Amino acid sequence: MAPETSPQDDAQAAMPAGLLHWLRAGRLEVAVAPEAGGRIARIRFDGVEWLIGEQQEAAAIGWGCYPMVPWAGRIRQGRFSFDGSPFRLPGNFGVHAIHGVGFSRPWHSEHLDAASAVLTLALPEDGYWPFGGVATQAIHVQPDRLQLRLAVQAGDTPMPAVLGWHPWFRKPDRLLFAPAAMYPRDGEGIAVLPCVDPAQGPWDDCFINHREVTLVSAGQRLQLRADTDHWVVYDGAAHATCVEPQTGPPDGFTLAPNRLQPGQRLQLTFELRWEVDTGDRLAGDDVT
């Protein structure tokens, strides 16, 4: 019998949740799965489930809310240049390298309590990722919001880096999203420059967005904020919508290179805040 494919080599291989640690505050409950790529496996507010959870044989990239580190989205054919040298990472999504190495590896639980968690991951220094470094994420639950912080710190050598989160939200009743621009995609489905005016959905695209993004479902409004202007939205699936804050675009090592010096950190914060849906929305919001 052939061995099962690992999520490290195939992003669509199954990824079981493993042991869950529940964080709770007020009406908000969040289940963290350190063994499953350090992801958030469940988010429940006032009894309403917001995430696509683990299912039998669920693909590693297809459920929960997972960190993308040290890159987000696809690296075209796994190829990029850094400090004048060519590199090629193994393809884990066809010929492309997708979503970093963090989502497919177990994270170490540095701190766990009733309402917060801190997880760390020592990045490899091998063919999957030659630069090393350390990734850290902090998860904090409050009665009406979930606060996430993801960081990567270079080790002894410089490294490129793009950070992001990939939440698989259950299909909302409405998506309120008004981006300023978008990256077009080429024949390989990968972002290219220059940016253009946003097209009509459905989307699997990276946008320049300076405004809060809102999902409306089951009488609740979930407001998404992050300290970045790059957001990927995928709403082509019938069962889910992904709204992903990133520090740069897909194929970012080529399109928007970001170099970390030894010991330097890159950080991204992401806040999810809930309130009752009153039916009101700001003029100019796009609804899909």
mmCIF file of C-alpha atoms in Angstrom:
data_model
loop_
_atom_site.group_PDB
_atom_site.id
_atom_site.type_symbol
_atom_site.label_atom_id
_atom_site.label_comp_id
_atom_site.label_asym_id
_atom_site.label_seq_id
_atom_site.Cartn_x
_atom_site.Cartn_y
_atom_site.Cartn_z
ATOM 1 C CA MET A 1 0.000 0.000 0.000
ATOM 2 C CA ALA A 2 1.369 3.422 -0.958
ATOM 3 C CA PRO A 3 1.996 5.785 1.960
ATOM 4 C CA GLU A 4 -0.486 8.595 2.513
ATOM 5 C CA THR A 5 0.510 11.979 1.137
ATOM 6 C CA SER A 6 1.570 14.483 3.790
ATOM 7 C CA PRO A 7 0.035 17.975 3.903
ATOM 8 C CA GLN A 8 3.619 19.245 3.750
ATOM 9 C CA ASP A 9 3.828 17.871 0.200
ATOM 10 C CA ASP A 10 0.195 18.203 -0.890
ATOM 11 C CA ALA A 11 -1.899 21.061 0.465
ATOM 12 C CA GLN A 12 -5.036 19.091 -0.406
ATOM 13 C CA ALA A 13 -4.063 16.074 1.698
ATOM 14 C CA ALA A 14 -6.177 15.392 4.773
ATOM 15 C CA MET A 15 -5.351 17.279 7.965
ATOM 16 C CA PRO A 16 -7.032 15.994 11.158
ATOM 17 C CA ALA A 17 -7.674 18.523 13.901
ATOM 18 C CA GLY A 18 -5.960 16.686 16.716
ATOM 19 C CA LEU A 19 -6.471 17.859 20.293
ATOM 20 C CA LEU A 20 -8.547 21.044 20.604
ATOM 21 C CA HIS A 21 -8.053 23.697 23.266
ATOM 22 C CA TRP A 22 -11.136 25.836 23.872
ATOM 23 C CA LEU A 23 -10.874 29.535 24.669
ATOM 24 C CA ARG A 24 -13.994 31.257 26.045
ATOM 25 C CA ALA A 25 -15.115 34.742 27.040
ATOM 26 C CA GLY A 26 -18.764 35.720 27.311
ATOM 27 C CA ARG A 27 -20.661 34.460 24.255
ATOM 28 C CA LEU A 28 -17.512 33.790 22.191
ATOM 29 C CA GLU A 29 -15.955 30.313 22.039
ATOM 30 C CA VAL A 30 -12.852 29.512 19.994
ATOM 31 C CA ALA A 31 -11.194 26.108 19.546
ATOM 32 C CA VAL A 32 -7.454 26.112 18.792
ATOM 33 C CA ALA A 33 -5.818 23.111 17.096
ATOM 34 C CA PRO A 34 -2.038 23.408 17.648
ATOM 35 C CA GLU A 35 -1.319 20.064 15.942
ATOM 36 C CA ALA A 36 -3.259 21.030 12.792
ATOM 37 C CA GLY A 37 -1.035 23.811 11.557
ATOM 38 C CA GLY A 38 -1.700 25.994 14.596
ATOM 39 C CA ARG A 39 -5.125 26.799 13.210
ATOM 40 C CA ILE A 40 -8.351 27.905 14.782
ATOM 41 C CA ALA A 41 -10.708 24.978 14.229
ATOM 42 C CA ARG A 42 -13.994 26.437 15.503
ATOM 43 C CA ILE A 43 -15.431 29.896 16.175
ATOM 44 C CA ARG A 44 -18.840 30.065 17.827
ATOM 45 C CA PHE A 45 -20.557 33.302 18.871
ATOM 46 C CA ASP A 46 -23.840 33.151 20.788
ATOM 47 C CA GLY A 47 -24.294 29.612 19.494
ATOM 48 C CA VAL A 48 -23.686 30.446 15.808
ATOM 49 C CA GLU A 49 -20.852 28.544 14.116
ATOM 50 C CA TRP A 50 -18.772 30.789 11.828
ATOM 51 C CA LEU A 51 -16.075 28.517 10.408
ATOM 52 C CA ILE A 52 -16.004 25.508 8.131
ATOM 53 C CA GLY A 53 -14.805 22.915 10.611
ATOM 54 C CA GLU A 54 -12.901 19.677 10.250
ATOM 55 C CA GLN A 55 -14.632 17.020 8.181
ATOM 56 C CA GLN A 56 -13.635 13.485 7.250
ATOM 57 C CA GLU A 57 -10.668 13.691 4.877
ATOM 58 C CA ALA A 58 -10.860 17.509 4.899
ATOM 59 C CA ALA A 59 -8.028 19.075 2.896
ATOM 60 C CA ALA A 60 -5.371 20.837 4.927
ATOM 61 C CA ILE A 61 -6.031 24.115 3.090
ATOM 62 C CA GLY A 62 -9.827 23.789 3.189
ATOM 63 C CA TRP A 63 -11.043 24.373 6.747
ATOM 64 C CA GLY A 64 -10.666 26.436 9.892
ATOM 65 C CA CYS A 65 -8.636 29.651 10.081
ATOM 66 C CA TYR A 66 -4.939 29.031 9.646
ATOM 67 C CA PRO A 67 -1.790 31.163 9.587
ATOM 68 C CA MET A 68 0.026 31.628 6.283
ATOM 69 C CA VAL A 69 3.736 31.950 7.007
ATOM 70 C CA PRO A 70 6.361 32.711 5.719
ATOM 71 C CA TRP A 71 4.387 33.400 2.536
ATOM 72 C CA ALA A 72 0.705 33.768 1.654
ATOM 73 C CA GLY A 73 -1.047 32.576 -1.479
ATOM 74 C CA ARG A 74 0.798 30.987 -4.369
ATOM 75 C CA ILE A 75 4.447 31.353 -5.288
ATOM 76 C CA ARG A 76 4.449 30.829 -9.035
ATOM 77 C CA GLN A 77 5.973 27.406 -9.719
ATOM 78 C CA GLY A 78 7.735 27.784 -6.366
ATOM 79 C CA ARG A 79 10.312 30.063 -7.987
ATOM 80 C CA PHE A 80 11.659 33.403 -6.761
ATOM 81 C CA SER A 81 14.911 35.297 -6.427
ATOM 82 C CA PHE A 82 16.296 36.672 -3.180
ATOM 83 C CA ASP A 83 19.479 38.698 -2.716
ATOM 84 C CA GLY A 84 20.440 37.846 -6.284
ATOM 85 C CA SER A 85 20.127 34.062 -5.896
ATOM 86 C CA PRO A 86 17.400 31.861 -7.434
ATOM 87 C CA PHE A 87 15.303 29.591 -5.205
ATOM 88 C CA ARG A 88 12.719 26.930 -5.926
ATOM 89 C CA LEU A 89 10.343 25.598 -3.288
ATOM 90 C CA PRO A 90 8.533 22.286 -3.816
ATOM 91 C CA GLY A 91 5.064 22.538 -5.314
ATOM 92 C CA ASN A 92 2.322 21.561 -2.869
ATOM 93 C CA PHE A 93 -0.599 22.794 -5.003
ATOM 94 C CA GLY A 94 0.069 21.512 -8.478
ATOM 95 C CA VAL A 95 3.285 23.148 -9.647
ATOM 96 C CA HIS A 96 2.866 26.088 -7.258
ATOM 97 C CA ALA A 97 3.933 26.511 -3.626
ATOM 98 C CA ILE A 98 0.936 27.698 -1.626
ATOM 99 C CA HIS A 99 0.293 29.302 1.782
ATOM 100 C CA GLY A 100 3.671 28.785 3.435
ATOM 101 C CA VAL A 101 4.796 25.942 5.678
ATOM 102 C CA GLY A 102 2.956 26.847 8.879
ATOM 103 C CA PHE A 103 -0.507 25.495 8.020
ATOM 104 C CA SER A 104 0.796 21.931 7.490
ATOM 105 C CA ARG A 105 2.961 21.506 10.612
ATOM 106 C CA PRO A 106 2.257 21.177 14.342
ATOM 107 C CA TRP A 107 2.879 24.283 16.426
ATOM 108 C CA HIS A 108 4.232 24.353 19.966
ATOM 109 C CA SER A 109 1.914 25.658 22.689
ATOM 110 C CA GLU A 110 3.938 28.204 24.643
ATOM 111 C CA HIS A 111 0.942 29.397 26.673
ATOM 112 C CA LEU A 112 -2.652 28.227 27.041
ATOM 113 C CA ASP A 113 -5.259 29.534 29.454
ATOM 114 C CA ALA A 114 -9.018 30.075 29.552
ATOM 115 C CA ALA A 115 -9.063 32.961 27.072
ATOM 116 C CA SER A 116 -5.695 33.113 25.303
ATOM 117 C CA ALA A 117 -3.037 31.067 23.584
ATOM 118 C CA VAL A 118 0.482 31.653 22.288
ATOM 119 C CA LEU A 119 1.864 29.210 19.709
ATOM 120 C CA THR A 120 5.306 29.053 18.103
ATOM 121 C CA LEU A 121 6.824 27.287 15.121
ATOM 122 C CA ALA A 122 10.516 26.958 14.274
ATOM 123 C CA LEU A 123 10.614 27.348 10.492
ATOM 124 C CA PRO A 124 12.703 24.733 8.685
ATOM 125 C CA GLU A 125 16.097 25.191 7.076
ATOM 126 C CA ASP A 126 15.717 22.670 4.287
ATOM 127 C CA GLY A 127 14.181 22.252 0.854
ATOM 128 C CA TYR A 128 10.734 23.279 2.086
ATOM 129 C CA TRP A 129 12.119 26.591 3.364
ATOM 130 C CA PRO A 130 15.856 27.284 3.408
ATOM 131 C CA PHE A 131 15.982 30.404 5.592
ATOM 132 C CA GLY A 132 14.840 29.284 9.045
ATOM 133 C CA GLY A 133 13.294 31.825 11.391
ATOM 134 C CA VAL A 134 10.577 31.567 14.035
ATOM 135 C CA ALA A 135 6.836 32.198 13.708
ATOM 136 C CA THR A 136 4.643 33.198 16.642
ATOM 137 C CA GLN A 137 0.912 33.673 16.905
ATOM 138 C CA ALA A 138 -1.092 35.037 19.805
ATOM 139 C CA ILE A 139 -4.825 34.381 20.103
ATOM 140 C CA HIS A 140 -6.955 36.323 22.592
ATOM 141 C CA VAL A 141 -10.686 35.968 23.142
ATOM 142 C CA GLN A 142 -12.853 38.776 24.554
ATOM 143 C CA PRO A 143 -16.645 38.721 25.000
ATOM 144 C CA ASP A 144 -17.350 40.344 21.613
ATOM 145 C CA ARG A 145 -14.097 39.952 19.661
ATOM 146 C CA LEU A 146 -11.211 37.720 18.704
ATOM 147 C CA GLN A 147 -7.778 39.314 18.481
ATOM 148 C CA LEU A 148 -5.048 37.584 16.484
ATOM 149 C CA ARG A 149 -1.394 38.493 16.070
ATOM 150 C CA LEU A 150 0.979 36.664 13.748
ATOM 151 C CA ALA A 151 4.709 37.404 13.537
ATOM 152 C CA VAL A 152 7.787 35.964 11.945
ATOM 153 C CA GLN A 153 11.349 36.719 13.017
ATOM 154 C CA ALA A 154 14.352 36.054 10.814
ATOM 155 C CA GLY A 155 17.110 33.901 12.234
ATOM 156 C CA ASP A 156 20.780 34.315 11.507
ATOM 157 C CA THR A 157 20.284 35.024 7.810
ATOM 158 C CA PRO A 158 18.094 37.493 5.899
ATOM 159 C CA MET A 159 14.816 36.129 4.529
ATOM 160 C CA PRO A 160 11.783 37.210 2.504
ATOM 161 C CA ALA A 161 8.400 37.160 4.255
ATOM 162 C CA VAL A 162 4.679 37.629 3.686
ATOM 163 C CA LEU A 163 2.145 36.878 6.432
ATOM 164 C CA GLY A 164 -1.578 36.208 6.341
ATOM 165 C CA TRP A 165 -4.574 34.387 7.787
ATOM 166 C CA HIS A 166 -6.891 32.136 5.812
ATOM 167 C CA PRO A 167 -10.313 31.870 7.475
ATOM 168 C CA TRP A 168 -12.909 29.591 5.851
ATOM 169 C CA PHE A 169 -16.158 31.251 6.894
ATOM 170 C CA ARG A 170 -19.427 29.438 6.435
ATOM 171 C CA LYS A 171 -21.299 31.057 3.571
ATOM 172 C CA PRO A 172 -22.683 34.346 4.907
ATOM 173 C CA ASP A 173 -25.983 35.938 4.030
ATOM 174 C CA ARG A 174 -24.102 39.049 2.903
ATOM 175 C CA LEU A 175 -20.537 40.220 2.324
ATOM 176 C CA LEU A 176 -19.969 43.966 2.675
ATOM 177 C CA PHE A 177 -16.740 44.800 0.887
ATOM 178 C CA ALA A 178 -15.694 47.946 -0.997
ATOM 179 C CA PRO A 179 -12.067 47.604 -2.172
ATOM 180 C CA ALA A 180 -10.158 50.371 -3.916
ATOM 181 C CA ALA A 181 -8.288 48.214 -6.469
ATOM 182 C CA MET A 182 -7.409 44.640 -7.326
ATOM 183 C CA TYR A 183 -4.561 42.612 -8.758
ATOM 184 C CA PRO A 184 -5.578 40.995 -12.070
ATOM 185 C CA ARG A 185 -4.795 37.307 -12.521
ATOM 186 C CA ASP A 186 -3.033 35.773 -15.490
ATOM 187 C CA GLY A 187 -3.544 32.446 -17.254
ATOM 188 C CA GLU A 188 -2.054 30.554 -14.306
ATOM 189 C CA GLY A 189 -4.542 32.205 -11.955
ATOM 190 C CA ILE A 190 -1.832 34.153 -10.139
ATOM 191 C CA ALA A 191 -1.828 37.870 -9.315
ATOM 192 C CA VAL A 192 0.093 40.237 -11.569
ATOM 193 C CA LEU A 193 0.721 43.981 -11.765
ATOM 194 C CA PRO A 194 -0.405 46.667 -12.389
ATOM 195 C CA CYS A 195 -3.512 46.834 -10.227
ATOM 196 C CA VAL A 196 -6.858 47.592 -11.862
ATOM 197 C CA ASP A 197 -10.357 48.662 -10.818
ATOM 198 C CA PRO A 198 -12.178 45.909 -8.917
ATOM 199 C CA ALA A 199 -14.140 43.523 -11.100
ATOM 200 C CA GLN A 200 -17.472 41.987 -10.238
ATOM 201 C CA GLY A 201 -17.381 38.702 -8.323
ATOM 202 C CA PRO A 202 -17.292 35.856 -7.756
ATOM 203 C CA TRP A 203 -13.708 36.399 -6.680
ATOM 204 C CA ASP A 204 -10.519 34.541 -6.013
ATOM 205 C CA ASP A 205 -8.465 37.717 -6.028
ATOM 206 C CA CYS A 206 -6.202 40.028 -4.065
ATOM 207 C CA PHE A 207 -7.458 43.546 -3.404
ATOM 208 C CA ILE A 208 -6.185 46.843 -2.074
ATOM 209 C CA ASN A 209 -8.709 47.635 0.630
ATOM 210 C CA HIS A 210 -8.650 50.365 3.270
ATOM 211 C CA ARG A 211 -12.028 49.682 4.864
ATOM 212 C CA GLU A 212 -13.507 47.259 7.325
ATOM 213 C CA VAL A 213 -14.947 44.083 5.810
ATOM 214 C CA THR A 214 -18.246 42.783 7.192
ATOM 215 C CA LEU A 215 -19.982 39.424 7.022
ATOM 216 C CA VAL A 216 -23.653 39.170 7.938
ATOM 217 C CA SER A 217 -25.147 35.851 8.978
ATOM 218 C CA ALA A 218 -27.820 34.472 11.340
ATOM 219 C CA GLY A 219 -28.675 37.921 12.714
ATOM 220 C CA GLN A 220 -25.031 38.727 13.488
ATOM 221 C CA ARG A 221 -22.491 41.057 11.916
ATOM 222 C CA LEU A 222 -18.840 40.041 11.934
ATOM 223 C CA GLN A 223 -16.541 43.008 11.339
ATOM 224 C CA LEU A 224 -13.006 42.272 10.144
ATOM 225 C CA ARG A 225 -10.097 44.666 10.602
ATOM 226 C CA ALA A 226 -6.364 44.262 10.074
ATOM 227 C CA ASP A 227 -3.300 46.499 9.968
ATOM 228 C CA THR A 228 -2.763 45.882 6.249
ATOM 229 C CA ASP A 229 -4.308 47.046 2.984
ATOM 230 C CA HIS A 230 -3.965 43.695 1.173
ATOM 231 C CA TRP A 231 -6.954 41.344 1.341
ATOM 232 C CA VAL A 232 -7.697 38.196 -0.635
ATOM 233 C CA VAL A 233 -11.361 37.261 -1.054
ATOM 234 C CA TYR A 234 -12.475 33.869 -2.332
ATOM 235 C CA ASP A 235 -16.245 33.541 -2.594
ATOM 236 C CA GLY A 236 -16.576 31.143 -5.513
ATOM 237 C CA ALA A 237 -17.481 28.157 -3.312
ATOM 238 C CA ALA A 238 -21.134 27.502 -2.533
ATOM 239 C CA HIS A 239 -20.423 26.558 1.084
ATOM 240 C CA ALA A 240 -17.836 29.133 2.159
ATOM 241 C CA THR A 241 -16.315 32.589 1.790
ATOM 242 C CA CYS A 242 -12.668 33.305 2.617
ATOM 243 C CA VAL A 243 -11.590 36.831 3.617
ATOM 244 C CA GLU A 244 -7.828 36.839 4.096
ATOM 245 C CA PRO A 245 -5.720 39.756 5.372
ATOM 246 C CA GLN A 246 -2.128 39.572 4.096
ATOM 247 C CA THR A 247 0.945 41.779 4.393
ATOM 248 C CA GLY A 248 1.468 41.489 0.626
ATOM 249 C CA PRO A 249 -0.003 39.926 -2.501
ATOM 250 C CA PRO A 250 0.221 36.328 -3.699
ATOM 251 C CA ASP A 251 3.572 35.708 -5.383
ATOM 252 C CA GLY A 252 4.710 38.505 -3.101
ATOM 253 C CA PHE A 253 8.390 37.501 -3.135
ATOM 254 C CA THR A 254 8.371 38.610 -6.789
ATOM 255 C CA LEU A 255 5.629 41.273 -6.957
ATOM 256 C CA ALA A 256 6.381 43.137 -3.718
ATOM 257 C CA PRO A 257 9.606 41.842 -2.152
ATOM 258 C CA ASN A 258 9.924 42.328 1.598
ATOM 259 C CA ARG A 259 13.334 41.571 3.098
ATOM 260 C CA LEU A 260 13.887 40.852 6.775
ATOM 261 C CA GLN A 261 17.349 41.410 8.199
ATOM 262 C CA PRO A 262 18.686 38.857 10.711
ATOM 263 C CA GLY A 263 16.581 39.136 13.865
ATOM 264 C CA GLN A 264 14.041 41.487 12.255
ATOM 265 C CA ARG A 265 10.307 40.837 12.740
ATOM 266 C CA LEU A 266 7.273 41.205 10.502
ATOM 267 C CA GLN A 267 3.893 41.298 12.243
ATOM 268 C CA LEU A 268 0.222 41.307 11.275
ATOM 269 C CA THR A 269 -2.787 41.844 13.549
ATOM 270 C CA PHE A 270 -6.336 40.769 12.732
ATOM 271 C CA GLU A 271 -9.458 41.550 14.749
ATOM 272 C CA LEU A 272 -12.837 39.852 14.374
ATOM 273 C CA ARG A 273 -15.647 41.677 16.194
ATOM 274 C CA TRP A 274 -19.276 40.632 16.518
ATOM 275 C CA GLU A 275 -22.451 42.643 16.985
ATOM 276 C CA VAL A 276 -26.170 42.224 16.393
ATOM 277 C CA ASP A 277 -27.200 42.896 12.789
ATOM 278 C CA THR A 278 -29.602 45.835 12.672
ATOM 279 C CA GLY A 279 -29.956 45.747 8.890
ATOM 280 C CA ASP A 280 -28.130 49.071 8.492
ATOM 281 C CA ARG A 281 -24.998 49.513 6.391
ATOM 282 C CA LEU A 282 -22.826 52.378 5.249
ATOM 283 C CA ALA A 283 -23.689 53.968 1.927
ATOM 284 C CA GLY A 284 -21.329 52.764 -0.776
ATOM 285 C CA ASP A 285 -20.793 49.297 0.669
ATOM 286 C CA ASP A 286 -20.829 46.535 -1.904
ATOM 287 C CA VAL A 287 -22.941 43.526 -1.072
ATOM 288 C CA THR A 288 -22.493 40.078 -2.587
#
